[in-house]
mmCIF file of C-alpha atoms in Angstrom:
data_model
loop_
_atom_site.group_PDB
_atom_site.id
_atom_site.type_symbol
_atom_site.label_atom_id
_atom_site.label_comp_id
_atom_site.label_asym_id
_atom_site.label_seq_id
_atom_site.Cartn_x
_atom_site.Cartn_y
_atom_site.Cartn_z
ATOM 1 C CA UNK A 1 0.000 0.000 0.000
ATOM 2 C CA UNK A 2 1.461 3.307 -0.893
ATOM 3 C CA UNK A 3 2.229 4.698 2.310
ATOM 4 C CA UNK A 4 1.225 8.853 0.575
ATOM 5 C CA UNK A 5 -2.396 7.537 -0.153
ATOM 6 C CA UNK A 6 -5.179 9.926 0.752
ATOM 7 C CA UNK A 7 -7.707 8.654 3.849
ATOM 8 C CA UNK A 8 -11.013 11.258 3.037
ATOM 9 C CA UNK A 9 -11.953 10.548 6.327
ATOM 10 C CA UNK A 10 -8.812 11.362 8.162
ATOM 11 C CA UNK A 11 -8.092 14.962 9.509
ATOM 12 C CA UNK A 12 -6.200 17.613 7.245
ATOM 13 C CA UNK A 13 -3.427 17.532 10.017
ATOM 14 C CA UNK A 14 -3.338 15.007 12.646
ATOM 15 C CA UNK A 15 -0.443 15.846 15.268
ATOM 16 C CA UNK A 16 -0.005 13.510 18.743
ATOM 17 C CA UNK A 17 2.912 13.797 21.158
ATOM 18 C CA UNK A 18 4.858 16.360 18.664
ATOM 19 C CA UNK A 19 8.251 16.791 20.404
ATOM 20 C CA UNK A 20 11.370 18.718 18.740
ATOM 21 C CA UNK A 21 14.847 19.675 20.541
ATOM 22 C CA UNK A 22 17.579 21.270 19.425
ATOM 23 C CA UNK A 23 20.551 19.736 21.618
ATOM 24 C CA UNK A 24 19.510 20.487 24.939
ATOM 25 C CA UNK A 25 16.978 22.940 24.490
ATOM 26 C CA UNK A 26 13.335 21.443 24.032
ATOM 27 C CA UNK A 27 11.085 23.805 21.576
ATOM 28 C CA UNK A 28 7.803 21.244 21.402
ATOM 29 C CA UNK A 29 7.397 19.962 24.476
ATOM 30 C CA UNK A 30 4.278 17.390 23.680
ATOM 31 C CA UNK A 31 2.289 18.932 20.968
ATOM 32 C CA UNK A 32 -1.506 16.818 20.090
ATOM 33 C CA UNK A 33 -3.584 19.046 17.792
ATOM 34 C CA UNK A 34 -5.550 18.552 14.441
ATOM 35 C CA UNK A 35 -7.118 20.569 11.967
ATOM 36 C CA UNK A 36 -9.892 19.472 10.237
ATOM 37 C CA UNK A 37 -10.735 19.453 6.202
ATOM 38 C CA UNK A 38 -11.317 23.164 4.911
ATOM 39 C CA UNK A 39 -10.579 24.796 9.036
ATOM 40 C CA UNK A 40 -8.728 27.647 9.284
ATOM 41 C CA UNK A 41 -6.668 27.434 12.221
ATOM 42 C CA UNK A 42 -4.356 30.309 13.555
ATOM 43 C CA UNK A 43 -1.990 29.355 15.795
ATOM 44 C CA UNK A 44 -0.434 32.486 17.978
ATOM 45 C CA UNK A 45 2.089 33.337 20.743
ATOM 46 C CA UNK A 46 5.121 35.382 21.633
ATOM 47 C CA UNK A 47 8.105 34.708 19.140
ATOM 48 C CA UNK A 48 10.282 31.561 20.686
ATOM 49 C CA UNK A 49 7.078 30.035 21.713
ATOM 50 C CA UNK A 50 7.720 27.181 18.987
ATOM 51 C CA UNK A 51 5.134 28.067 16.609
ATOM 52 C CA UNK A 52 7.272 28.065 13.313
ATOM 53 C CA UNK A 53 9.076 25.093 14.118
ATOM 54 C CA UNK A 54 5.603 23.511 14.645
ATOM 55 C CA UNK A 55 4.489 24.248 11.138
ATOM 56 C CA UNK A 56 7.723 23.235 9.672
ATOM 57 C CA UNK A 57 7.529 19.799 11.254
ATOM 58 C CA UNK A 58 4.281 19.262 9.774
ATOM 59 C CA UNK A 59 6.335 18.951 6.182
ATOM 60 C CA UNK A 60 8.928 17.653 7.886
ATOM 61 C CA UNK A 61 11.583 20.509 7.048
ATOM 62 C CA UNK A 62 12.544 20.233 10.542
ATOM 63 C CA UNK A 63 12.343 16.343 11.676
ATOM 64 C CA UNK A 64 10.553 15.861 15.408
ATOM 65 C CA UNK A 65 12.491 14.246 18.315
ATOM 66 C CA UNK A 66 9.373 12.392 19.209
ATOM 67 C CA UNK A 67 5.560 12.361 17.973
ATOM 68 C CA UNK A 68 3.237 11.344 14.910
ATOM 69 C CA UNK A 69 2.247 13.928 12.773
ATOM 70 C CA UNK A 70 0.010 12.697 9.349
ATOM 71 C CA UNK A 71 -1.420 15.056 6.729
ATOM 72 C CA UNK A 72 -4.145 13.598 4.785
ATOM 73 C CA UNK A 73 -4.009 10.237 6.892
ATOM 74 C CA UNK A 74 -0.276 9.796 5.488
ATOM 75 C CA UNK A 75 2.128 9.350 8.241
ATOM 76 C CA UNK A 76 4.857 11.957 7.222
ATOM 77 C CA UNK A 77 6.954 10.773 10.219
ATOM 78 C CA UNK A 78 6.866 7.391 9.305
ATOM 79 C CA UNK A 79 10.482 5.643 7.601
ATOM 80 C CA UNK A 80 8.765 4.672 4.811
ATOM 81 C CA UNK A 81 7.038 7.577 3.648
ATOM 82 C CA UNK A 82 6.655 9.025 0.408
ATOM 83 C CA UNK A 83 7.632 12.414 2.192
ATOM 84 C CA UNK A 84 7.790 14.335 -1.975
ATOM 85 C CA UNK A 85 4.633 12.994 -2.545
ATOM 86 C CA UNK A 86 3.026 14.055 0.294
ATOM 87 C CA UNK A 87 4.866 17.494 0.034
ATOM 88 C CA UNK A 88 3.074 18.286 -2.922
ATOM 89 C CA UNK A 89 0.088 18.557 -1.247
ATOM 90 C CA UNK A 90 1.234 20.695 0.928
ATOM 91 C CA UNK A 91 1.536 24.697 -0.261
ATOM 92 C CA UNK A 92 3.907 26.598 2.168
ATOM 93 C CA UNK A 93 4.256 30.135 2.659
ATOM 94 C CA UNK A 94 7.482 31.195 4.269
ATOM 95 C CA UNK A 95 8.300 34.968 6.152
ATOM 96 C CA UNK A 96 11.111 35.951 3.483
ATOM 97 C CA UNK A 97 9.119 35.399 0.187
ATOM 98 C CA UNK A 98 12.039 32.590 -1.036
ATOM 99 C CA UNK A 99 11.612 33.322 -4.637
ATOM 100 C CA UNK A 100 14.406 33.022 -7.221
ATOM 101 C CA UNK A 101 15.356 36.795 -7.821
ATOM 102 C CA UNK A 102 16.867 36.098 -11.755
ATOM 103 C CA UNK A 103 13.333 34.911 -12.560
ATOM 104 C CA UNK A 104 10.504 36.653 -13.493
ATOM 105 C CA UNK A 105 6.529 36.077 -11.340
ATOM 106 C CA UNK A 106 5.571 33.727 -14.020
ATOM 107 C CA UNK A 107 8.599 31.772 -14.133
ATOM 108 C CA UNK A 108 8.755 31.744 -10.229
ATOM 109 C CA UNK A 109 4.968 30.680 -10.593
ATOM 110 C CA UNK A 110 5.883 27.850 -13.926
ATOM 111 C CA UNK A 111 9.284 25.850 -12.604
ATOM 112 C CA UNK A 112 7.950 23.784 -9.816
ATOM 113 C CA UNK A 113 5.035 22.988 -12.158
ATOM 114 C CA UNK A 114 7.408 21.674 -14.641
ATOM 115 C CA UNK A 115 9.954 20.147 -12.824
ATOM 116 C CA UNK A 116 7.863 18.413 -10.171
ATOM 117 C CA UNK A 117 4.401 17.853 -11.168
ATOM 118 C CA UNK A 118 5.978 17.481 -15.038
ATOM 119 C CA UNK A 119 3.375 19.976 -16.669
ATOM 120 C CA UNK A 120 3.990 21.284 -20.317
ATOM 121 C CA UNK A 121 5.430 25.029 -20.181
ATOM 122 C CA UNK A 122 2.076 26.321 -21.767
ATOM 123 C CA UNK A 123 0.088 24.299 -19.286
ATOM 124 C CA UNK A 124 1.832 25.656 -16.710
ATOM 125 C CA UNK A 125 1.774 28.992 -17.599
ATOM 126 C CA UNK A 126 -2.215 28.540 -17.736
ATOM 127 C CA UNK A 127 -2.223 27.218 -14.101
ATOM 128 C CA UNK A 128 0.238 30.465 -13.397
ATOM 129 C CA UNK A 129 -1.330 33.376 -14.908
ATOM 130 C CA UNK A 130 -4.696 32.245 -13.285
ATOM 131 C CA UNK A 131 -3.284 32.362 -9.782
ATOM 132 C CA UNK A 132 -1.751 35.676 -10.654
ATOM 133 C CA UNK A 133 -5.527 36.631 -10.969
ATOM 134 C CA UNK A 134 -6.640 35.591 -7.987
ATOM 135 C CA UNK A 135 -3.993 37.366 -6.004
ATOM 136 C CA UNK A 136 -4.142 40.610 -8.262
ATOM 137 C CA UNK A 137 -0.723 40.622 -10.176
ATOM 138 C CA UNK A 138 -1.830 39.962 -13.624
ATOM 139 C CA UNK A 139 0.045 42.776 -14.761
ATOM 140 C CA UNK A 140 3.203 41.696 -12.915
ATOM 141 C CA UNK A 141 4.153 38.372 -14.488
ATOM 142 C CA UNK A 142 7.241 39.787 -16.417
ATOM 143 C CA UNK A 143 8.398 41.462 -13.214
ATOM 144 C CA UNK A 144 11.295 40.215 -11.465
ATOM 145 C CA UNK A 145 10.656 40.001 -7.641
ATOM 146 C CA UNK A 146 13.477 43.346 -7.064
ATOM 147 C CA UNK A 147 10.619 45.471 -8.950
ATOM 148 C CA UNK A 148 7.671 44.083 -6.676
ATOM 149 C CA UNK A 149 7.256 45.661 -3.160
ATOM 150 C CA UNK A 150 7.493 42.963 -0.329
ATOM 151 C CA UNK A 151 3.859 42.937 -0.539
ATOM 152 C CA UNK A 152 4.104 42.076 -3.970
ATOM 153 C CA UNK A 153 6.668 39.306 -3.639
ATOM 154 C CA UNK A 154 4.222 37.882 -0.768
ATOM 155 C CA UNK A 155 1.278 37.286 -3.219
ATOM 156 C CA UNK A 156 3.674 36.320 -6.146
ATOM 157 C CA UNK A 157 4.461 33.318 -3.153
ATOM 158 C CA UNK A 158 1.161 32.611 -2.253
ATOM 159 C CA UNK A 159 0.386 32.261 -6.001
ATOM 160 C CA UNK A 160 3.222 30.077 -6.139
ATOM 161 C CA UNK A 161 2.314 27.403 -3.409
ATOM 162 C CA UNK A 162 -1.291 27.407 -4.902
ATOM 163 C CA UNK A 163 0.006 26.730 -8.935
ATOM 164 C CA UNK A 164 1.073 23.659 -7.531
ATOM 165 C CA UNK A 165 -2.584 22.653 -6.211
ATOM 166 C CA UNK A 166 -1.934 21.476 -2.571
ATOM 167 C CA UNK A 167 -4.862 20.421 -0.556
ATOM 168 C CA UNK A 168 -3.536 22.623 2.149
ATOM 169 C CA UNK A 169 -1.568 25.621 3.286
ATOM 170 C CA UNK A 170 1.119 26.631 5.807
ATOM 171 C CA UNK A 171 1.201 30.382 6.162
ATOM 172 C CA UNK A 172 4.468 31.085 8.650
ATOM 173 C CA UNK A 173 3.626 34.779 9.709
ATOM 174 C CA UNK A 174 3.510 35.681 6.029
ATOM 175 C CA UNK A 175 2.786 39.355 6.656
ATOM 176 C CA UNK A 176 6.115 39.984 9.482
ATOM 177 C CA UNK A 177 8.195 40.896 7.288
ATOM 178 C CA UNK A 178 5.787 43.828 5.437
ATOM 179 C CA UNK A 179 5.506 47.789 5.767
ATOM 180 C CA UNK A 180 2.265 47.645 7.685
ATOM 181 C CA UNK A 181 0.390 49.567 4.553
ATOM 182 C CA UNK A 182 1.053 46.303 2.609
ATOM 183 C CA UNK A 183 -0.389 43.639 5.396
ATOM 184 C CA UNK A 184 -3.877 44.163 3.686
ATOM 185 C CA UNK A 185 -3.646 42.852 0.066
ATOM 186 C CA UNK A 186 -1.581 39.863 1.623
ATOM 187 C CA UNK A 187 -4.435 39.168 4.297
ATOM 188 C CA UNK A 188 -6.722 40.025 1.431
ATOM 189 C CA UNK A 189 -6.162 37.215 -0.682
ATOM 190 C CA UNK A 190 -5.830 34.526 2.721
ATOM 191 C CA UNK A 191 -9.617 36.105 3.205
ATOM 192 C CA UNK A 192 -10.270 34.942 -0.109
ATOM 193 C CA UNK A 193 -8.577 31.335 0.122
ATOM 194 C CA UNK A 194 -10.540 30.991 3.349
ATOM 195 C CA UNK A 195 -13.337 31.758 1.843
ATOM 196 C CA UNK A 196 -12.974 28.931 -1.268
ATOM 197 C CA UNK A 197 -13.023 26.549 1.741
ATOM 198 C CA UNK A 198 -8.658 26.428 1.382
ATOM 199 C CA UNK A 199 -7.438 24.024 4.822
ATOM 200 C CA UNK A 200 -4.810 26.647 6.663
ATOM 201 C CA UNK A 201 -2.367 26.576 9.928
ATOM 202 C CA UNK A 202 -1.340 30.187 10.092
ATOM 203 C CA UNK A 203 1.059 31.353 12.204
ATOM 204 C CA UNK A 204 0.487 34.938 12.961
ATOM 205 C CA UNK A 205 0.557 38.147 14.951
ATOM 206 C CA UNK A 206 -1.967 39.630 13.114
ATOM 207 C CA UNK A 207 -5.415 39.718 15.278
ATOM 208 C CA UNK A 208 -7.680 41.143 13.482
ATOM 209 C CA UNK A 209 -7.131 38.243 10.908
ATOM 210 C CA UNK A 210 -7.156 35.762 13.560
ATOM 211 C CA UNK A 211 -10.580 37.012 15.179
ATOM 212 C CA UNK A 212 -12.392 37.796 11.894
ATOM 213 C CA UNK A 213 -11.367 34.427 9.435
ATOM 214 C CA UNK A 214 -10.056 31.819 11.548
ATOM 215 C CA UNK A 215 -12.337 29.064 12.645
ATOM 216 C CA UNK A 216 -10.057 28.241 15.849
ATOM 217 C CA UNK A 217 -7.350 29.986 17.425
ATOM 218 C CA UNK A 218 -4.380 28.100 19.243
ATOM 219 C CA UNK A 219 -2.126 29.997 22.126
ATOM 220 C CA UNK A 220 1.315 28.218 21.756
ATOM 221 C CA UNK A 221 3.907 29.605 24.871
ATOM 222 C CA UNK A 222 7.094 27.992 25.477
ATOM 223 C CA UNK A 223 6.446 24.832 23.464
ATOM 224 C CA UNK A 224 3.344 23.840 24.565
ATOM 225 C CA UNK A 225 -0.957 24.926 23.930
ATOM 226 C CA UNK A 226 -1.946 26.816 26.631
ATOM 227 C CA UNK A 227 -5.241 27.525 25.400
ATOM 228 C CA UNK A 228 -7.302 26.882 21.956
ATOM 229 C CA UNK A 229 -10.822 27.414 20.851
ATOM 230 C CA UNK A 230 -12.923 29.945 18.517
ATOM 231 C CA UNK A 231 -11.494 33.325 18.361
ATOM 232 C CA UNK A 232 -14.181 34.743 20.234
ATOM 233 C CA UNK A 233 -13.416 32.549 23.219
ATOM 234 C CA UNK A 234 -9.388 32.899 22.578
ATOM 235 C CA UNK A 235 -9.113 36.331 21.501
ATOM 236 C CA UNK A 236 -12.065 37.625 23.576
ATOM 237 C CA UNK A 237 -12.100 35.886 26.648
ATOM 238 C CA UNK A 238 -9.154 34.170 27.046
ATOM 239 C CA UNK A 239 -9.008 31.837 30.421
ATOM 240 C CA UNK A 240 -5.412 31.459 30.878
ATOM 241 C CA UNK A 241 -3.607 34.334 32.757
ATOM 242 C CA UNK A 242 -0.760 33.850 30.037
ATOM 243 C CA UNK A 243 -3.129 34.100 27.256
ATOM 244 C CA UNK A 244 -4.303 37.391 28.547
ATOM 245 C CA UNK A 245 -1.230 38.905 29.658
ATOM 246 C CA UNK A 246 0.062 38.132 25.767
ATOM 247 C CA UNK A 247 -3.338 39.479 24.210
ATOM 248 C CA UNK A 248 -2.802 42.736 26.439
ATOM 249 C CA UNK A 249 0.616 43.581 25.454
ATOM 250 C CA UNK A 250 -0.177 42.575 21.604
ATOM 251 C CA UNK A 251 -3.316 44.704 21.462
ATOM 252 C CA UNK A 252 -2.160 47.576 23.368
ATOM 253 C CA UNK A 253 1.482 47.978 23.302
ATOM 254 C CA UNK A 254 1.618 50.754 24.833
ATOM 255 C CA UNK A 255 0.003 49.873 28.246
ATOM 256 C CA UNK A 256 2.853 47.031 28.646
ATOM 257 C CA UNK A 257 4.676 47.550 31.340
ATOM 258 C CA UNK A 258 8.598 46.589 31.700
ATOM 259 C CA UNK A 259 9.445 42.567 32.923
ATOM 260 C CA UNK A 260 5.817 41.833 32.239
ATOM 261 C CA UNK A 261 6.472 39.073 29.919
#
């Protein structure tokens, strides 16, 4: 039995016991969670809390110490694993956009296309110049990513991920790295993958996003969930003192007071 085969009844994400070290220092310490088909789960917490190592275990760019972790019902921490196959399924948005700078959006958009998923260049361009439409850079496909603002570049990579047609997408705060005037197209077009029923684990700081299009909100602080549920409940009446304490100082900077965290 090929070990990538899709299970339609098995969770988008199933993670139990997710445990990652790096010597001695212990960033998961015991992660279980699971996202369901077409959920949007954002997953926040101060930085070193272990949230982007989380999401890059799930496609195994970092391996775990310890844990299961399957996407699709296909075990990616299993020996045997197709781990490319299941990859594909898998679109990935990074901080720093990662795109080659000598080649233009479309190319960016076409090479994994053609050199993974073994499409014809004019079939691939189709696939690419539709996403560039749905993230509103149809006029930017002969660009080169040093003429695009970071904004730009963000949506050229989110246009990217979804030319190669995963089932689901890891966003890894995919809007830190912006001028704050540019967060909104970027958030703009997650609105709209949300929307078209797109499975996402977002990593983010941005709670507005969080409250208004995620379907469950996870507090991650120093390696482990402290707290998860619907944003209301997370966001807006959070039950953990560390939850709120966070939520305070992220909300209203300016009322933080020195040592608090």
């Amino acid at each position: 039995m090929d070990k990538a085969d899709t299970h339609p009844g098995a969770p988008a994400i199933g993670i139990e016991g997710l445990r990652k070290s790096f010597g001695d220092l212990e960033v998961l310490g015991g992660i279980d969670l699971t996202v369901a088909r077409g959920e949007v789960v954002c997953v926040i917490g101060p930085s070193g809390s272990g949230k982007s190592t989380l999401l890059r275990c799930v496609n195994m760019l970092e391996e775990p110490s310890a844990g299961r972790i399957s996407v699709a019902g296909a075990e990616v921490t299993d020996p045997d694993v197709d781990i490319d196959r299941v990859r594909r399924r898998i679109g990935m948005v990074f901080q720093s956009f990662n795109l080659f700078p000598h080649l233009t959006a479309l190319d960016n958009l076409t090479i994994a296309q053609r050199r993974v998923l073994g499409r014809s260049r004019p079939e691939a361009e189709k696939v690419a110049r539709a996403n560039l439409v749905r993230v509103g850079l149809t006029d930017k496909e002969a660009s080169y990513p040093a003429q695009l603002s970071g904004g730009q570049q963000q949506r050229v990579a989110i246009a990217r991920a979804l030319s190669m047609e995963p089932e689901l997408m890891l966003f890894d705060e995919p809007t830190s790295a912006l001028d704050p005037e540019l967060v909104g197209d970027v958030l703009a077009v997650m609105r709209q993958l949300a929307d078209e029923g797109m499975t996402m684990l977002v990593v983010t700081h941005e709670m507005s996003f969080a409250r208004e299009v995620a379907d469950r909100v996870v507090f991650m602080d120093e390696g482990a969930v402290v707290e998860q549920g619907a944003p209301e409940q997370v966001i807006g009446n959070p039950q953990h003192r560390r939850t709120r304490v966070f939520l305070a100082r992220v909300l209203d900077p300016a009322a933080a007071e020195v040592g608090e965290l």
